mmCIF file of C-alpha atoms in Angstrom:
data_model
loop_
_atom_site.group_PDB
_atom_site.id
_atom_site.type_symbol
_atom_site.label_atom_id
_atom_site.label_comp_id
_atom_site.label_asym_id
_atom_site.label_seq_id
_atom_site.Cartn_x
_atom_site.Cartn_y
_atom_site.Cartn_z
ATOM 1 C CA PRO A 1 143.077 86.293 167.952
ATOM 2 C CA ILE A 2 141.281 83.470 166.141
ATOM 3 C CA GLY A 3 139.338 82.670 169.323
ATOM 4 C CA ALA A 4 138.322 86.324 169.712
ATOM 5 C CA MET A 5 137.200 86.481 166.079
ATOM 6 C CA TYR A 6 135.258 83.256 166.572
ATOM 7 C CA ALA A 7 133.401 84.669 169.586
ATOM 8 C CA ALA A 8 132.603 87.937 167.791
ATOM 9 C CA LEU A 9 130.903 86.002 164.993
ATOM 10 C CA GLY A 10 128.270 85.002 167.556
ATOM 11 C CA LEU A 11 127.075 88.605 168.006
ATOM 12 C CA HIS A 12 124.162 89.977 165.985
ATOM 13 C CA ARG A 13 125.309 92.169 163.089
ATOM 14 C CA CYS A 14 128.843 92.306 164.458
ATOM 15 C CA LEU A 15 131.924 92.837 162.350
ATOM 16 C CA PRO A 16 135.112 91.483 163.957
ATOM 17 C CA HIS A 17 138.103 93.757 163.451
ATOM 18 C CA SER A 18 141.683 92.514 163.568
ATOM 19 C CA HIS A 19 144.062 95.307 164.633
ATOM 20 C CA GLY A 20 147.242 94.281 162.880
ATOM 21 C CA SER A 21 148.459 93.206 159.461
ATOM 22 C CA GLN A 22 146.371 91.874 156.591
ATOM 23 C CA GLY A 23 148.136 88.510 156.772
ATOM 24 C CA CYS A 24 147.025 87.844 160.348
ATOM 25 C CA CYS A 25 143.385 88.591 159.586
ATOM 26 C CA ALA A 26 143.481 86.579 156.360
ATOM 27 C CA TYR A 27 144.858 83.529 158.156
ATOM 28 C CA HIS A 28 142.171 83.592 160.854
ATOM 29 C CA ARG A 29 139.388 84.125 158.340
ATOM 30 C CA SER A 30 140.745 81.315 156.167
ATOM 31 C CA ALA A 31 140.947 78.855 159.063
ATOM 32 C CA LEU A 32 137.337 79.495 160.100
ATOM 33 C CA THR A 33 136.061 79.538 156.513
ATOM 34 C CA ARG A 34 137.678 76.184 155.699
ATOM 35 C CA HIS A 35 136.301 74.600 158.874
ATOM 36 C CA TYR A 36 132.709 75.845 158.666
ATOM 37 C CA LYS A 37 132.426 76.232 154.883
ATOM 38 C CA GLU A 38 130.862 79.629 155.524
ATOM 39 C CA PRO A 39 132.083 83.072 154.386
ATOM 40 C CA ILE A 40 133.768 84.747 157.371
ATOM 41 C CA MET A 41 133.429 88.518 157.452
ATOM 42 C CA ALA A 42 136.139 90.483 159.261
ATOM 43 C CA ALA A 43 137.993 93.777 158.868
ATOM 44 C CA THR A 44 141.653 94.616 159.446
ATOM 45 C CA SER A 45 143.753 97.669 160.195
ATOM 46 C CA SER A 46 146.102 96.597 157.372
ATOM 47 C CA PHE A 47 149.395 97.579 158.987
ATOM 48 C CA THR A 48 152.194 98.683 156.680
ATOM 49 C CA GLU A 49 155.797 99.460 157.568
ATOM 50 C CA GLY A 50 154.773 102.958 158.673
ATOM 51 C CA ALA A 51 152.083 101.717 161.068
ATOM 52 C CA SER A 52 154.501 99.117 162.428
ATOM 53 C CA VAL A 53 156.919 101.903 163.387
ATOM 54 C CA PHE A 54 154.683 104.854 164.280
ATOM 55 C CA GLY A 55 151.608 103.015 165.542
ATOM 56 C CA GLY A 56 148.326 101.985 164.011
ATOM 57 C CA GLN A 57 145.929 104.642 165.327
ATOM 58 C CA SER A 58 145.299 106.249 161.942
ATOM 59 C CA ASN A 59 144.808 102.800 160.394
ATOM 60 C CA LEU A 60 142.220 101.895 163.031
ATOM 61 C CA VAL A 61 140.367 105.198 162.626
ATOM 62 C CA SER A 62 140.233 104.818 158.836
ATOM 63 C CA ALA A 63 139.063 101.217 159.203
ATOM 64 C CA ILE A 64 136.261 102.126 161.607
ATOM 65 C CA ASP A 65 135.078 104.909 159.283
ATOM 66 C CA THR A 66 135.005 102.446 156.386
ATOM 67 C CA ILE A 67 133.196 99.802 158.449
ATOM 68 C CA PHE A 68 130.429 102.222 159.435
ATOM 69 C CA THR A 69 130.078 103.412 155.836
ATOM 70 C CA VAL A 70 130.108 100.034 154.070
ATOM 71 C CA TYR A 71 128.834 97.494 156.621
ATOM 72 C CA ASN A 72 126.800 99.606 159.078
ATOM 73 C CA PRO A 73 127.092 96.991 161.887
ATOM 74 C CA ASP A 74 125.368 97.021 165.276
ATOM 75 C CA ILE A 75 128.722 96.493 166.995
ATOM 76 C CA ILE A 76 132.431 96.325 166.155
ATOM 77 C CA ALA A 77 134.573 93.832 168.089
ATOM 78 C CA VAL A 78 138.246 94.847 167.931
ATOM 79 C CA HIS A 79 140.914 92.309 168.828
ATOM 80 C CA THR A 80 144.661 92.796 168.688
ATOM 81 C CA THR A 81 147.378 90.687 167.098
ATOM 82 C CA CYS A 82 151.083 90.160 167.738
ATOM 83 C CA LEU A 83 152.208 93.185 165.737
ATOM 84 C CA SER A 84 149.979 95.784 167.378
ATOM 85 C CA GLU A 85 150.697 94.358 170.836
ATOM 86 C CA THR A 86 154.456 94.284 170.289
ATOM 87 C CA ILE A 87 154.632 97.968 169.324
ATOM 88 C CA GLY A 88 152.381 98.839 172.284
ATOM 89 C CA ASP A 89 149.298 100.284 170.590
ATOM 90 C CA ASP A 90 146.882 101.669 173.205
ATOM 91 C CA VAL A 91 143.699 100.492 171.503
ATOM 92 C CA PRO A 92 141.273 101.511 174.315
ATOM 93 C CA MET A 93 142.661 105.052 174.086
ATOM 94 C CA PHE A 94 142.307 105.017 170.275
ATOM 95 C CA ILE A 95 138.649 104.002 170.600
ATOM 96 C CA SER A 96 137.969 106.630 173.303
ATOM 97 C CA GLU A 97 139.478 109.369 171.162
ATOM 98 C CA TYR A 98 137.449 108.217 168.176
ATOM 99 C CA ARG A 99 134.258 108.435 170.236
ATOM 100 C CA ARG A 100 135.157 111.908 171.513
ATOM 101 C CA ALA A 101 135.799 113.067 167.951
ATOM 102 C CA HIS A 102 132.367 111.746 166.927
ATOM 103 C CA ALA A 103 130.479 112.702 170.099
ATOM 104 C CA ARG A 104 127.530 114.095 168.151
ATOM 105 C CA ALA A 105 127.120 110.936 166.087
ATOM 106 C CA SER A 106 125.072 107.958 167.253
ATOM 107 C CA LEU A 107 127.796 105.333 167.083
ATOM 108 C CA PRO A 108 127.258 101.606 167.674
ATOM 109 C CA PRO A 109 129.278 100.006 170.497
ATOM 110 C CA ILE A 110 132.950 99.254 169.932
ATOM 111 C CA VAL A 111 134.414 96.611 172.257
ATOM 112 C CA HIS A 112 138.078 95.657 172.541
ATOM 113 C CA VAL A 113 140.067 92.678 173.746
ATOM 114 C CA SER A 114 143.833 92.154 173.941
ATOM 115 C CA THR A 115 144.783 88.881 172.198
ATOM 116 C CA PRO A 116 148.410 88.612 171.091
ATOM 117 C CA SER A 117 149.104 85.214 169.499
ATOM 118 C CA TYR A 118 152.233 84.710 171.596
ATOM 119 C CA GLN A 119 150.196 84.717 174.830
ATOM 120 C CA GLY A 120 147.552 82.118 175.623
ATOM 121 C CA THR A 121 145.513 79.904 173.304
ATOM 122 C CA HIS A 122 142.599 80.353 170.935
ATOM 123 C CA MET A 123 140.261 79.127 173.687
ATOM 124 C CA GLN A 124 141.542 81.762 176.105
ATOM 125 C CA GLY A 125 141.120 84.398 173.407
ATOM 126 C CA PHE A 126 137.536 83.225 172.968
ATOM 127 C CA HIS A 127 136.736 83.555 176.667
ATOM 128 C CA LYS A 128 138.515 86.915 176.958
ATOM 129 C CA ALA A 129 136.433 88.243 174.075
ATOM 130 C CA VAL A 130 133.196 87.064 175.719
ATOM 131 C CA ARG A 131 134.169 88.681 178.992
ATOM 132 C CA ALA A 132 135.173 91.946 177.291
ATOM 133 C CA THR A 133 131.829 92.019 175.469
ATOM 134 C CA VAL A 134 129.858 91.627 178.704
ATOM 135 C CA ALA A 135 132.018 94.178 180.503
ATOM 136 C CA GLY A 136 131.559 96.681 177.695
ATOM 137 C CA LEU A 137 127.826 96.263 177.100
ATOM 138 C CA ALA A 138 126.048 94.968 180.221
ATOM 139 C CA GLU A 139 124.158 97.668 182.102
ATOM 140 C CA GLU A 140 123.888 97.664 185.887
ATOM 141 C CA LYS A 141 120.336 97.048 187.078
ATOM 142 C CA GLN A 142 118.626 97.007 190.444
ATOM 143 C CA LYS A 143 117.916 93.562 191.913
ATOM 144 C CA THR A 144 114.215 94.377 191.873
ATOM 145 C CA ALA A 145 114.339 94.464 188.069
ATOM 146 C CA MET A 146 115.451 90.842 187.779
ATOM 147 C CA ASP A 147 113.388 88.477 185.636
ATOM 148 C CA PRO A 148 113.054 84.963 187.145
ATOM 149 C CA GLY A 149 112.299 83.522 183.716
ATOM 150 C CA ARG A 150 115.565 84.639 182.119
ATOM 151 C CA ILE A 151 119.079 83.268 182.483
ATOM 152 C CA ASN A 152 122.460 84.013 180.952
ATOM 153 C CA LEU A 153 124.181 81.038 179.372
ATOM 154 C CA PHE A 154 127.877 81.147 178.452
ATOM 155 C CA PRO A 155 128.442 77.838 176.613
ATOM 156 C CA GLY A 156 132.149 78.154 175.843
ATOM 157 C CA MET A 157 133.763 77.058 172.592
ATOM 158 C CA VAL A 158 131.363 74.449 171.230
ATOM 159 C CA SER A 159 129.830 73.690 167.833
ATOM 160 C CA PRO A 160 126.767 75.430 166.329
ATOM 161 C CA ALA A 161 124.842 72.166 166.775
ATOM 162 C CA ASP A 162 125.699 72.183 170.490
ATOM 163 C CA LEU A 163 124.317 75.719 170.784
ATOM 164 C CA ARG A 164 121.037 74.715 169.170
ATOM 165 C CA HIS A 165 120.753 71.762 171.552
ATOM 166 C CA LEU A 166 121.404 73.989 174.569
ATOM 167 C CA LYS A 167 118.666 76.399 173.459
ATOM 168 C CA GLU A 168 116.314 73.449 173.093
ATOM 169 C CA ILE A 169 117.093 72.250 176.618
ATOM 170 C CA VAL A 170 116.540 75.733 178.075
ATOM 171 C CA GLY A 171 113.232 75.959 176.229
ATOM 172 C CA HIS A 172 112.053 72.693 177.786
ATOM 173 C CA PHE A 173 112.531 74.283 181.204
ATOM 174 C CA GLY A 174 110.290 77.152 180.176
ATOM 175 C CA LEU A 175 113.121 79.654 180.400
ATOM 176 C CA GLU A 176 114.476 82.326 178.104
ATOM 177 C CA ALA A 177 118.255 82.363 177.732
ATOM 178 C CA MET A 178 120.685 85.028 176.638
ATOM 179 C CA LEU A 179 123.213 82.783 174.905
ATOM 180 C CA LEU A 180 126.627 84.413 174.448
ATOM 181 C CA PRO A 181 128.003 83.943 171.921
ATOM 182 C CA ASP A 182 125.411 82.420 169.596
ATOM 183 C CA TYR A 183 126.891 81.488 166.205
ATOM 184 C CA SER A 184 124.379 78.693 165.572
ATOM 185 C CA MET A 185 123.115 80.601 162.521
ATOM 186 C CA THR A 186 126.048 82.801 161.531
ATOM 187 C CA LEU A 187 128.362 79.805 161.133
ATOM 188 C CA ASP A 188 125.780 77.183 160.186
ATOM 189 C CA GLY A 189 123.019 78.967 158.328
ATOM 190 C CA SER A 190 120.956 78.150 155.277
ATOM 191 C CA LEU A 191 121.844 78.986 151.688
ATOM 192 C CA TRP A 192 121.468 82.670 150.865
ATOM 193 C CA GLU A 193 119.236 83.880 148.064
ATOM 194 C CA SER A 194 121.365 87.021 147.927
ATOM 195 C CA TYR A 195 124.768 87.984 149.345
ATOM 196 C CA GLN A 196 124.802 89.250 152.933
ATOM 197 C CA ARG A 197 127.656 91.438 154.100
ATOM 198 C CA ILE A 198 126.961 90.325 157.677
ATOM 199 C CA PRO A 199 125.184 86.962 158.201
ATOM 200 C CA THR A 200 121.859 86.804 160.034
ATOM 201 C CA GLY A 201 121.846 85.538 163.620
ATOM 202 C CA GLY A 202 123.802 86.030 166.812
ATOM 203 C CA THR A 203 123.212 87.571 170.229
ATOM 204 C CA ALA A 204 121.695 91.051 170.007
ATOM 205 C CA VAL A 205 123.444 93.992 171.665
ATOM 206 C CA GLU A 206 120.303 94.951 173.598
ATOM 207 C CA ASN A 207 120.053 91.447 175.070
ATOM 208 C CA ILE A 208 123.630 91.645 176.324
ATOM 209 C CA ALA A 209 122.932 95.088 177.791
ATOM 210 C CA ALA A 210 119.950 93.643 179.701
ATOM 211 C CA SER A 211 121.838 90.541 180.870
ATOM 212 C CA SER A 212 122.144 91.889 184.423
ATOM 213 C CA THR A 213 118.387 91.427 184.885
ATOM 214 C CA ALA A 214 118.651 87.639 184.498
ATOM 215 C CA ALA A 215 117.934 85.430 187.491
ATOM 216 C CA ALA A 216 121.184 83.471 187.045
ATOM 217 C CA SER A 217 124.265 83.093 184.870
ATOM 218 C CA ILE A 218 125.542 79.649 183.912
ATOM 219 C CA GLU A 219 129.038 79.271 182.521
ATOM 220 C CA MET A 220 130.425 76.160 180.892
ATOM 221 C CA ASN A 221 134.194 75.879 180.680
ATOM 222 C CA ARG A 222 135.950 72.855 179.303
ATOM 223 C CA GLY A 223 139.604 72.355 180.103
ATOM 224 C CA PHE A 224 139.969 75.099 182.728
ATOM 225 C CA PRO A 225 140.610 74.273 186.377
ATOM 226 C CA PRO A 226 138.275 76.140 188.793
ATOM 227 C CA ASP A 227 140.979 78.506 190.036
ATOM 228 C CA SER A 228 141.855 79.707 186.519
ATOM 229 C CA CYS A 229 138.355 80.228 185.134
ATOM 230 C CA PRO A 230 138.613 83.161 182.681
ATOM 231 C CA MET A 231 135.123 84.563 183.318
#
């Protein structure tokens, strides 16, 4: 889950949402906050004993309503934790039902990734979140609509400084890159003059949606053999 939360922080005006208990979300936020010395924004379904037994659908619905009211994000990135996975919560179905119930409203995208802590590593959670974001947002385009001056760049789990350097390199080639995720500002920004509920920066939803028009996609994976590449 911490890898999925990390990836979501590289999306523009995105609020990561941890579907599980408050303790899980607090731990992941604390780990990232202590490392980057930046305030990490994330929401949680806040499971109680009742949700642990009967399922967390009502908790997720209430959380999404609150997120839209208080934060008004461009996208919500939901990731699961051990508790919600163990009881078998069908999060994609919960999100579909929520959208059907609010069909007349213009809702921002809600993407989901399954990331129980007892399966895989934080790096695999990171890559699964990136893949789920592309799968949920990228729009299919005709080959004739491709832009030879644009590429998609998936840098993997690197530092904000690495992301800035990669953007500099791409710029020297005269290209425009859709970098996903891009937390070079959200996790390494300047001092704020006033409090921001969601930090400035990140990859915009519309750029991800248009990613299929890029001339090429370049993926960088460290520590994965070719036959187990998660993307």
